[in-house]
Structure formats: C-alpha cells, structure tokens
C-alpha cells in the first residue's frame, strides 16, 4: 500500500482552524491503516517535510499526495499533475475543476453529491470527519443555559438573539480557543450554531460542521442552521431545532421552552457510530485499497471518458434542440 503524504500549508499559527484540525485527525487515523506523514508547503517547520524538498526525490510512484486546503487546490493539482494525488474535500463551491486522474474523498454526503455532479468521471468516496470518544454525555449538572461560539456566528445570533436571551437566562459567549470543549459542552443545556451567513460570504459551503455534532454527543440540545454538511446529520424536530426560525421572538420562546423543560436528547450511541474512529478506519481501509488499485491502473491507461466541459455541454444542448426540432417538423416526412 502506498504511503500517504497529507499536504497542509502549515500546522499552526495563521493556518490554525477547524479544517486543519479535521485534516490532522484524518492523518492520525490514516496512520493506523498505512504509513503516513504530514507535509507542509507554505510554512517550513523544523519537524515536518516540506513539499518542494520532497519533490526533488526521483521516484514518488509509491506515494499518494492528499491535498485538502480549498483555496490552494487548483495550484497544487497543477503542480502535482504527474504524481498520484487525492483531493480530501471538506467544503464545496470552490471555482475549480479537477481531472479524472484525481480521486475525491468527501467528508459529507452533500459534498459527495456536489463532486458527483461536477466531476462525474472521477472516483468519489465518502469518509466522514471523526467525533472522538471525548465527546460524550457525562450526565452532570448543567450550569450554563445557552452557549454560543462567536466565530462563524451570524450577526442576527450575536446582535439580536443573544442579547434577548441574556435578559432571561444564563448565556455564555466563547470567542477564543477552548482547551476542554467536551467539558464545556457537558455544562450546557442549549448550544446555538448559525453558520449560513458566514459561509454565504465565503461563497463555499459548510463542509461538515463538527461543533453541533460534538455538542449533541455531550447531551446538549442544539439550535442550528442546516446549511451544507450540517444537513447530513441534523434533522430539525427530531434531533435538533432550526435556528433563526421566522422571528427573534419565536426563537427566544423556543429556546426558553427547551431550557425550562425536562426534555433531554434521546440519541443513542448508534447515531454517532458512523463518525466514531472504528467506522472511519474501516471505511478508510476499503477506500485506500481501491485507490491503490486505481493508481496501478493509471500507470498503463489514459482517461478516455468524455468530460462535461462547457464546450461539450453546449454541443449536447445543440444536439437536444436539433433532435426536438427534427422530431416536431420532419417526423413522418
């Protein structure tokens, strides 16, 4: 099995974000299946390989480069076009296309559907992000009524809903890194998450949305937007509540009702099994076996399935219109 090189711009500093942590988690899980290393390509780090140095090696047929940083994908795909490359897709909506020679592993089903449409000749797989066993319900007393993390939150959430709730219940707003997030979630009754506005401004989708699921695993009642990858697992009315529901007053009413009730989430561990390490490792073993077969095949064969380029789509449109025209005016002549 080929070695995996997980390409990231850097492993900290200005590159620190949820997407980086998710990628590094995937790297750790991959190490349980095959040989894998982290490689940086923007920021040199003393204990990490650097991409430009690595590419000086003569034989890299026995490795697979895993690229994931959305804004860098087009440049990296071009730079690595003569090597074995896999795109680990967290979000969707970036304005680039990929050749059929680059398989795609997606972290959500909605992203899988996006690439299934946009890259119909590429191999596409589903490998969800990991929810570690640290995120579990400790069944302790909850002294925080409402929790919200300010990053990615909408103006409505921060400037309207939270101030209204602060007049009626105990609210905590987090605007920095939390060392013990599972511990914090276990103190919370209701967790609020509203990222639709943020991702609309970025012109890309919410790739997975880890925090609402982590909060659910810790026994929180979740009010959330259901954009992008959140729609994979959130089911308003059944395992969560849709936030920004018509009016601020209605949101306040619903949140307070949940706080004051004895209702507790009734999600079994089976619900989270798909996202726990064991399932991800099992899926990764299958995916990597197929990828190694594919890269063996690619050495001897070229791609020969017509791509859905703009030119081909225009030609198909003209053919369809011409066929309808001929059927309407010349049938039976």
mmCIF file of N, CA and C in Angstrom, residues 145-259:
data_model
loop_
_atom_site.group_PDB
_atom_site.id
_atom_site.type_symbol
_atom_site.label_atom_id
_atom_site.label_comp_id
_atom_site.label_asym_id
_atom_site.label_seq_id
_atom_site.Cartn_x
_atom_site.Cartn_y
_atom_site.Cartn_z
ATOM 1 N N UNK A 145 -27.107 27.865 30.646
ATOM 2 C CA UNK A 145 -28.343 27.647 29.885
ATOM 3 C C UNK A 145 -28.074 27.627 28.386
ATOM 4 N N UNK A 146 -27.299 28.605 27.901
ATOM 5 C CA UNK A 146 -27.071 28.762 26.460
ATOM 6 C C UNK A 146 -25.596 29.033 26.198
ATOM 7 N N UNK A 147 -25.046 28.340 25.215
ATOM 8 C CA UNK A 147 -23.663 28.556 24.798
ATOM 9 C C UNK A 147 -23.637 28.877 23.314
ATOM 10 N N UNK A 148 -22.806 29.837 22.943
ATOM 11 C CA UNK A 148 -22.569 30.138 21.533
ATOM 12 C C UNK A 148 -21.093 30.465 21.356
ATOM 13 N N UNK A 149 -20.509 29.967 20.278
ATOM 14 C CA UNK A 149 -19.143 30.320 19.909
ATOM 15 C C UNK A 149 -19.231 31.397 18.842
ATOM 16 N N UNK A 150 -18.607 32.534 19.087
ATOM 17 C CA UNK A 150 -18.821 33.693 18.215
ATOM 18 C C UNK A 150 -18.284 33.499 16.806
ATOM 19 N N UNK A 151 -17.210 32.709 16.648
ATOM 20 C CA UNK A 151 -16.640 32.524 15.314
ATOM 21 C C UNK A 151 -17.646 31.833 14.398
ATOM 22 N N UNK A 152 -17.847 32.382 13.226
ATOM 23 C CA UNK A 152 -18.766 31.900 12.196
ATOM 24 C C UNK A 152 -20.237 32.179 12.511
ATOM 25 N N UNK A 153 -20.514 32.767 13.662
ATOM 26 C CA UNK A 153 -21.899 33.044 14.015
ATOM 27 C C UNK A 153 -22.439 34.247 13.243
ATOM 28 N N UNK A 154 -23.730 34.229 12.958
ATOM 29 C CA UNK A 154 -24.376 35.298 12.189
ATOM 30 C C UNK A 154 -24.537 36.561 13.032
ATOM 31 N N UNK A 155 -24.711 37.695 12.359
ATOM 32 C CA UNK A 155 -24.972 38.944 13.059
ATOM 33 C C UNK A 155 -26.270 38.845 13.842
ATOM 34 N N UNK A 156 -27.266 38.186 13.266
ATOM 35 C CA UNK A 156 -28.534 38.011 13.968
ATOM 36 C C UNK A 156 -28.326 37.295 15.297
ATOM 37 N N UNK A 157 -27.537 36.241 15.284
ATOM 38 C CA UNK A 157 -27.313 35.464 16.502
ATOM 39 C C UNK A 157 -26.616 36.301 17.567
ATOM 40 N N UNK A 158 -25.561 37.014 17.158
ATOM 41 C CA UNK A 158 -24.754 37.758 18.122
ATOM 42 C C UNK A 158 -25.395 39.072 18.557
ATOM 43 N N UNK A 159 -26.075 39.748 17.629
ATOM 44 C CA UNK A 159 -26.566 41.102 17.911
ATOM 45 C C UNK A 159 -28.037 41.171 18.299
ATOM 46 N N UNK A 160 -28.797 40.116 18.009
ATOM 47 C CA UNK A 160 -30.215 40.138 18.343
ATOM 48 C C UNK A 160 -30.610 39.034 19.322
ATOM 49 N N UNK A 161 -30.383 37.787 18.918
ATOM 50 C CA UNK A 161 -30.882 36.683 19.723
ATOM 51 C C UNK A 161 -30.164 36.582 21.069
ATOM 52 N N UNK A 162 -28.837 36.641 21.055
ATOM 53 C CA UNK A 162 -28.086 36.507 22.305
ATOM 54 C C UNK A 162 -28.424 37.625 23.301
ATOM 55 N N UNK A 163 -28.422 38.907 22.886
ATOM 56 C CA UNK A 163 -28.813 39.950 23.844
ATOM 57 C C UNK A 163 -30.213 39.735 24.427
ATOM 58 N N UNK A 164 -31.152 39.239 23.603
ATOM 59 C CA UNK A 164 -32.506 38.982 24.097
ATOM 60 C C UNK A 164 -32.507 37.843 25.121
ATOM 61 N N UNK A 165 -31.704 36.803 24.854
ATOM 62 C CA UNK A 165 -31.644 35.668 25.768
ATOM 63 C C UNK A 165 -30.917 36.018 27.060
ATOM 64 N N UNK A 166 -29.942 36.927 26.981
ATOM 65 C CA UNK A 166 -29.169 37.294 28.169
ATOM 66 C C UNK A 166 -30.040 37.954 29.238
ATOM 67 N N UNK A 167 -31.168 38.507 28.826
ATOM 68 C CA UNK A 167 -32.087 39.133 29.777
ATOM 69 C C UNK A 167 -32.937 38.101 30.519
ATOM 70 N N UNK A 168 -32.926 36.850 30.032
ATOM 71 C CA UNK A 168 -33.853 35.853 30.569
ATOM 72 C C UNK A 168 -33.186 34.585 31.098
ATOM 73 N N UNK A 169 -31.911 34.352 30.746
ATOM 74 C CA UNK A 169 -31.258 33.112 31.178
ATOM 75 C C UNK A 169 -29.742 33.283 31.200
ATOM 76 N N UNK A 170 -29.044 32.232 31.611
ATOM 77 C CA UNK A 170 -27.586 32.264 31.728
ATOM 78 C C UNK A 170 -26.948 31.924 30.375
ATOM 79 N N UNK A 171 -26.275 32.895 29.796
ATOM 80 C CA UNK A 171 -25.694 32.750 28.458
ATOM 81 C C UNK A 171 -24.184 32.924 28.530
ATOM 82 N N UNK A 172 -23.459 32.055 27.837
ATOM 83 C CA UNK A 172 -22.001 32.202 27.738
ATOM 84 C C UNK A 172 -21.602 32.286 26.275
ATOM 85 N N UNK A 173 -20.861 33.329 25.936
ATOM 86 C CA UNK A 173 -20.354 33.522 24.581
ATOM 87 C C UNK A 173 -18.855 33.261 24.595
ATOM 88 N N UNK A 174 -18.401 32.363 23.739
ATOM 89 C CA UNK A 174 -16.984 31.993 23.672
ATOM 90 C C UNK A 174 -16.380 32.607 22.407
ATOM 91 N N UNK A 175 -15.291 33.338 22.574
ATOM 92 C CA UNK A 175 -14.635 33.948 21.409
ATOM 93 C C UNK A 175 -13.150 33.623 21.342
ATOM 94 N N UNK A 176 -12.761 32.521 21.983
ATOM 95 C CA UNK A 176 -11.362 32.089 21.930
ATOM 96 C C UNK A 176 -11.306 30.564 22.004
ATOM 97 N N UNK A 177 -10.115 30.025 21.846
ATOM 98 C CA UNK A 177 -9.937 28.572 21.858
ATOM 99 C C UNK A 177 -10.308 27.999 23.221
ATOM 100 N N UNK A 178 -11.018 26.877 23.214
ATOM 101 C CA UNK A 178 -11.420 26.212 24.452
ATOM 102 C C UNK A 178 -10.594 24.942 24.608
ATOM 103 N N UNK A 179 -9.857 24.853 25.694
ATOM 104 C CA UNK A 179 -8.972 23.706 25.912
ATOM 105 C C UNK A 179 -9.766 22.420 26.118
ATOM 106 N N UNK A 180 -10.828 22.503 26.917
ATOM 107 C CA UNK A 180 -11.640 21.322 27.233
ATOM 108 C C UNK A 180 -13.059 21.530 26.710
ATOM 109 N N UNK A 181 -13.229 21.370 25.395
ATOM 110 C CA UNK A 181 -14.544 21.591 24.801
ATOM 111 C C UNK A 181 -15.567 20.550 25.256
ATOM 112 N N UNK A 182 -15.210 19.248 25.354
ATOM 113 C CA UNK A 182 -16.186 18.285 25.875
ATOM 114 C C UNK A 182 -16.675 18.646 27.277
ATOM 115 N N UNK A 183 -15.764 19.109 28.126
ATOM 116 C CA UNK A 183 -16.143 19.508 29.472
ATOM 117 C C UNK A 183 -17.106 20.683 29.459
ATOM 118 N N UNK A 184 -16.843 21.653 28.576
ATOM 119 C CA UNK A 184 -17.725 22.818 28.473
ATOM 120 C C UNK A 184 -19.109 22.409 27.969
ATOM 121 N N UNK A 185 -19.155 21.590 26.924
ATOM 122 C CA UNK A 185 -20.446 21.148 26.385
ATOM 123 C C UNK A 185 -21.274 20.414 27.441
ATOM 124 N N UNK A 186 -20.607 19.698 28.333
ATOM 125 C CA UNK A 186 -21.337 18.953 29.360
ATOM 126 C C UNK A 186 -21.920 19.854 30.452
ATOM 127 N N UNK A 187 -21.568 21.123 30.446
ATOM 128 C CA UNK A 187 -22.155 22.085 31.385
ATOM 129 C C UNK A 187 -23.316 22.853 30.769
ATOM 130 N N UNK A 188 -23.593 22.592 29.478
ATOM 131 C CA UNK A 188 -24.518 23.423 28.698
ATOM 132 C C UNK A 188 -25.833 22.698 28.433
ATOM 133 N N UNK A 189 -26.947 23.449 28.536
ATOM 134 C CA UNK A 189 -28.255 22.904 28.193
ATOM 135 C C UNK A 189 -28.550 23.069 26.703
ATOM 136 N N UNK A 190 -28.317 24.281 26.165
ATOM 137 C CA UNK A 190 -28.644 24.577 24.762
ATOM 138 C C UNK A 190 -27.417 25.166 24.070
ATOM 139 N N UNK A 191 -27.083 24.618 22.904
ATOM 140 C CA UNK A 191 -25.967 25.124 22.105
ATOM 141 C C UNK A 191 -26.533 25.744 20.828
ATOM 142 N N UNK A 192 -26.106 26.972 20.535
ATOM 143 C CA UNK A 192 -26.575 27.694 19.352
ATOM 144 C C UNK A 192 -25.476 27.748 18.292
ATOM 145 N N UNK A 193 -25.853 27.469 17.053
ATOM 146 C CA UNK A 193 -24.878 27.477 15.948
ATOM 147 C C UNK A 193 -25.594 27.986 14.699
ATOM 148 N N UNK A 194 -25.054 29.023 14.084
ATOM 149 C CA UNK A 194 -25.694 29.605 12.904
ATOM 150 C C UNK A 194 -24.617 30.070 11.927
ATOM 151 N N UNK A 195 -24.213 29.190 11.011
ATOM 152 C CA UNK A 195 -23.078 29.489 10.128
ATOM 153 C C UNK A 195 -23.472 29.822 8.690
ATOM 154 N N UNK A 196 -24.761 29.819 8.361
ATOM 155 C CA UNK A 196 -25.183 30.019 6.965
ATOM 156 C C UNK A 196 -24.695 31.357 6.413
ATOM 157 N N UNK A 197 -24.800 32.409 7.224
ATOM 158 C CA UNK A 197 -24.373 33.744 6.792
ATOM 159 C C UNK A 197 -22.869 33.776 6.522
ATOM 160 N N UNK A 198 -22.095 33.164 7.413
ATOM 161 C CA UNK A 198 -20.635 33.143 7.261
ATOM 162 C C UNK A 198 -20.220 32.478 5.962
ATOM 163 N N UNK A 199 -20.777 31.276 5.693
ATOM 164 C CA UNK A 199 -20.353 30.544 4.508
ATOM 165 C C UNK A 199 -20.878 31.176 3.228
ATOM 166 N N UNK A 200 -22.027 31.857 3.295
ATOM 167 C CA UNK A 200 -22.528 32.574 2.121
ATOM 168 C C UNK A 200 -21.553 33.679 1.719
ATOM 169 N N UNK A 201 -20.936 34.318 2.704
ATOM 170 C CA UNK A 201 -19.948 35.359 2.412
ATOM 171 C C UNK A 201 -18.666 34.774 1.824
ATOM 172 N N UNK A 202 -18.354 33.534 2.179
ATOM 173 C CA UNK A 202 -17.144 32.882 1.659
ATOM 174 C C UNK A 202 -17.377 32.287 0.275
ATOM 175 N N UNK A 203 -18.639 32.186 -0.124
ATOM 176 C CA UNK A 203 -19.025 31.571 -1.404
ATOM 177 C C UNK A 203 -18.654 30.101 -1.494
ATOM 178 N N UNK A 204 -18.508 29.450 -0.350
ATOM 179 C CA UNK A 204 -18.325 27.993 -0.305
ATOM 180 C C UNK A 204 -19.242 27.446 0.790
ATOM 181 N N UNK A 205 -19.336 26.129 0.867
ATOM 182 C CA UNK A 205 -20.297 25.524 1.786
ATOM 183 C C UNK A 205 -19.673 25.161 3.128
ATOM 184 N N UNK A 206 -20.531 24.984 4.116
ATOM 185 C CA UNK A 206 -20.121 24.376 5.388
ATOM 186 C C UNK A 206 -19.764 22.931 5.082
ATOM 187 N N UNK A 207 -18.505 22.548 5.318
ATOM 188 C CA UNK A 207 -18.070 21.222 4.899
ATOM 189 C C UNK A 207 -18.685 20.094 5.704
ATOM 190 N N UNK A 208 -18.706 20.238 7.013
ATOM 191 C CA UNK A 208 -19.233 19.183 7.877
ATOM 192 C C UNK A 208 -19.993 19.782 9.059
ATOM 193 N N UNK A 209 -19.348 20.697 9.777
ATOM 194 C CA UNK A 209 -19.969 21.292 10.946
ATOM 195 C C UNK A 209 -19.799 20.411 12.163
ATOM 196 N N UNK A 210 -18.585 20.363 12.695
ATOM 197 C CA UNK A 210 -18.270 19.459 13.798
ATOM 198 C C UNK A 210 -18.949 19.844 15.111
ATOM 199 N N UNK A 211 -18.994 21.157 15.404
ATOM 200 C CA UNK A 211 -19.412 21.567 16.749
ATOM 201 C C UNK A 211 -20.832 21.144 17.117
ATOM 202 N N UNK A 212 -21.830 21.283 16.237
ATOM 203 C CA UNK A 212 -23.165 20.820 16.633
ATOM 204 C C UNK A 212 -23.201 19.331 16.964
ATOM 205 N N UNK A 213 -22.490 18.506 16.193
ATOM 206 C CA UNK A 213 -22.485 17.081 16.495
ATOM 207 C C UNK A 213 -21.731 16.799 17.798
ATOM 208 N N UNK A 214 -20.632 17.494 18.018
ATOM 209 C CA UNK A 214 -19.899 17.317 19.271
ATOM 210 C C UNK A 214 -20.775 17.710 20.459
ATOM 211 N N UNK A 215 -21.532 18.805 20.305
ATOM 212 C CA UNK A 215 -22.435 19.239 21.368
ATOM 213 C C UNK A 215 -23.535 18.204 21.605
ATOM 214 N N UNK A 216 -24.087 17.645 20.524
ATOM 215 C CA UNK A 216 -25.122 16.619 20.650
ATOM 216 C C UNK A 216 -24.582 15.389 21.381
ATOM 217 N N UNK A 217 -23.361 15.006 21.065
ATOM 218 C CA UNK A 217 -22.757 13.831 21.700
ATOM 219 C C UNK A 217 -22.582 14.047 23.200
ATOM 220 N N UNK A 218 -22.463 15.330 23.608
ATOM 221 C CA UNK A 218 -22.301 15.654 25.027
ATOM 222 C C UNK A 218 -23.641 15.907 25.721
ATOM 223 N N UNK A 219 -24.744 15.694 25.011
ATOM 224 C CA UNK A 219 -26.051 15.817 25.630
ATOM 225 C C UNK A 219 -26.692 17.179 25.555
ATOM 226 N N UNK A 220 -26.162 18.086 24.712
ATOM 227 C CA UNK A 220 -26.771 19.408 24.545
ATOM 228 C C UNK A 220 -27.975 19.333 23.613
ATOM 229 N N UNK A 221 -28.953 20.206 23.851
ATOM 230 C CA UNK A 221 -29.988 20.463 22.870
ATOM 231 C C UNK A 221 -29.419 21.494 21.899
ATOM 232 N N UNK A 222 -29.542 21.245 20.601
ATOM 233 C CA UNK A 222 -28.883 22.075 19.602
ATOM 234 C C UNK A 222 -29.897 22.838 18.755
ATOM 235 N N UNK A 223 -29.689 24.159 18.667
ATOM 236 C CA UNK A 223 -30.395 25.010 17.715
ATOM 237 C C UNK A 223 -29.366 25.397 16.655
ATOM 238 N N UNK A 224 -29.603 25.035 15.401
ATOM 239 C CA UNK A 224 -28.568 25.223 14.381
ATOM 240 C C UNK A 224 -29.163 25.558 13.018
ATOM 241 N N UNK A 225 -28.353 26.197 12.197
ATOM 242 C CA UNK A 225 -28.660 26.282 10.777
ATOM 243 C C UNK A 225 -28.439 24.892 10.179
ATOM 244 N N UNK A 226 -28.986 24.648 9.009
ATOM 245 C CA UNK A 226 -28.849 23.315 8.401
ATOM 246 C C UNK A 226 -28.238 23.410 7.007
ATOM 247 N N UNK A 227 -27.340 24.370 6.825
ATOM 248 C CA UNK A 227 -26.671 24.577 5.541
ATOM 249 C C UNK A 227 -25.537 23.578 5.340
ATOM 250 N N UNK A 228 -25.255 23.288 4.085
ATOM 251 C CA UNK A 228 -24.096 22.464 3.734
ATOM 252 C C UNK A 228 -24.079 21.115 4.416
ATOM 253 N N UNK A 229 -22.903 20.742 4.920
ATOM 254 C CA UNK A 229 -22.709 19.432 5.522
ATOM 255 C C UNK A 229 -23.522 19.196 6.784
ATOM 256 N N UNK A 230 -24.026 20.270 7.409
ATOM 257 C CA UNK A 230 -24.882 20.103 8.580
ATOM 258 C C UNK A 230 -26.125 19.296 8.258
ATOM 259 N N UNK A 231 -26.593 19.404 7.008
ATOM 260 C CA UNK A 231 -27.814 18.696 6.614
ATOM 261 C C UNK A 231 -27.606 17.195 6.513
ATOM 262 N N UNK A 232 -26.354 16.740 6.580
ATOM 263 C CA UNK A 232 -26.079 15.303 6.599
ATOM 264 C C UNK A 232 -26.689 14.631 7.826
ATOM 265 N N UNK A 233 -26.619 15.313 8.966
ATOM 266 C CA UNK A 233 -26.982 14.637 10.202
ATOM 267 C C UNK A 233 -28.006 15.377 11.059
ATOM 268 N N UNK A 234 -28.205 16.672 10.819
ATOM 269 C CA UNK A 234 -29.194 17.412 11.603
ATOM 270 C C UNK A 234 -30.590 17.203 11.021
ATOM 271 N N UNK A 235 -31.549 16.998 11.900
ATOM 272 C CA UNK A 235 -32.927 16.686 11.496
ATOM 273 C C UNK A 235 -33.883 17.480 12.393
ATOM 274 N N UNK A 236 -34.170 18.738 12.014
ATOM 275 C CA UNK A 236 -34.995 19.600 12.868
ATOM 276 C C UNK A 236 -36.329 18.953 13.249
ATOM 277 N N UNK A 237 -36.651 19.061 14.523
ATOM 278 C CA UNK A 237 -37.867 18.450 15.026
ATOM 279 C C UNK A 237 -37.653 17.059 15.574
ATOM 280 N N UNK A 238 -36.493 16.468 15.248
ATOM 281 C CA UNK A 238 -36.221 15.089 15.664
ATOM 282 C C UNK A 238 -34.938 14.972 16.483
ATOM 283 N N UNK A 239 -33.860 15.649 16.043
ATOM 284 C CA UNK A 239 -32.649 15.617 16.875
ATOM 285 C C UNK A 239 -32.074 17.012 17.121
ATOM 286 N N UNK A 240 -32.743 18.042 16.620
ATOM 287 C CA UNK A 240 -32.279 19.413 16.815
ATOM 288 C C UNK A 240 -33.430 20.377 16.544
ATOM 289 N N UNK A 241 -33.136 21.681 16.631
ATOM 290 C CA UNK A 241 -34.097 22.724 16.290
ATOM 291 C C UNK A 241 -33.444 23.643 15.261
ATOM 292 N N UNK A 242 -34.217 24.084 14.289
ATOM 293 C CA UNK A 242 -33.694 25.025 13.293
ATOM 294 C C UNK A 242 -33.659 26.425 13.902
ATOM 295 N N UNK A 243 -32.460 27.034 13.871
ATOM 296 C CA UNK A 243 -32.320 28.374 14.426
ATOM 297 C C UNK A 243 -32.799 29.412 13.406
ATOM 298 N N UNK A 244 -32.971 30.654 13.860
ATOM 299 C CA UNK A 244 -33.445 31.749 13.001
ATOM 300 C C UNK A 244 -34.780 31.373 12.368
ATOM 301 N N UNK A 245 -35.693 30.911 13.217
ATOM 302 C CA UNK A 245 -36.996 30.462 12.741
ATOM 303 C C UNK A 245 -38.019 31.574 12.726
ATOM 304 N N UNK A 246 -38.058 32.329 11.658
ATOM 305 C CA UNK A 246 -39.071 33.347 11.366
ATOM 306 C C UNK A 246 -38.855 34.653 12.127
ATOM 307 N N UNK A 247 -38.754 34.609 13.452
ATOM 308 C CA UNK A 247 -38.612 35.853 14.207
ATOM 309 C C UNK A 247 -37.756 35.618 15.449
ATOM 310 N N UNK A 248 -37.160 36.713 15.927
ATOM 311 C CA UNK A 248 -36.372 36.644 17.159
ATOM 312 C C UNK A 248 -37.236 36.186 18.328
ATOM 313 N N UNK A 249 -38.458 36.693 18.388
ATOM 314 C CA UNK A 249 -39.348 36.348 19.493
ATOM 315 C C UNK A 249 -39.664 34.853 19.510
ATOM 316 N N UNK A 250 -39.837 34.276 18.315
ATOM 317 C CA UNK A 250 -40.140 32.850 18.241
ATOM 318 C C UNK A 250 -38.936 32.020 18.658
ATOM 319 N N UNK A 251 -37.729 32.459 18.258
ATOM 320 C CA UNK A 251 -36.504 31.769 18.686
ATOM 321 C C UNK A 251 -36.363 31.812 20.202
ATOM 322 N N UNK A 252 -36.568 32.997 20.801
ATOM 323 C CA UNK A 252 -36.458 33.123 22.258
ATOM 324 C C UNK A 252 -37.455 32.205 22.946
ATOM 325 N N UNK A 253 -38.672 32.191 22.441
ATOM 326 C CA UNK A 253 -39.712 31.342 23.020
ATOM 327 C C UNK A 253 -39.312 29.870 22.992
ATOM 328 N N UNK A 254 -38.791 29.420 21.870
ATOM 329 C CA UNK A 254 -38.438 28.009 21.729
ATOM 330 C C UNK A 254 -37.234 27.637 22.593
ATOM 331 N N UNK A 255 -36.218 28.521 22.625
ATOM 332 C CA UNK A 255 -35.027 28.237 23.439
ATOM 333 C C UNK A 255 -35.392 28.158 24.915
ATOM 334 N N UNK A 256 -36.186 29.110 25.394
ATOM 335 C CA UNK A 256 -36.567 29.113 26.804
ATOM 336 C C UNK A 256 -37.421 27.897 27.150
ATOM 337 N N UNK A 257 -38.248 27.475 26.225
ATOM 338 C CA UNK A 257 -39.073 26.286 26.457
ATOM 339 C C UNK A 257 -38.202 25.052 26.665
ATOM 340 N N UNK A 258 -37.154 24.930 25.858
ATOM 341 C CA UNK A 258 -36.239 23.790 25.982
ATOM 342 C C UNK A 258 -35.464 23.868 27.298
ATOM 343 N N UNK A 259 -35.009 25.067 27.658
ATOM 344 C CA UNK A 259 -34.263 25.240 28.905
ATOM 345 C C UNK A 259 -35.118 24.849 30.112
#
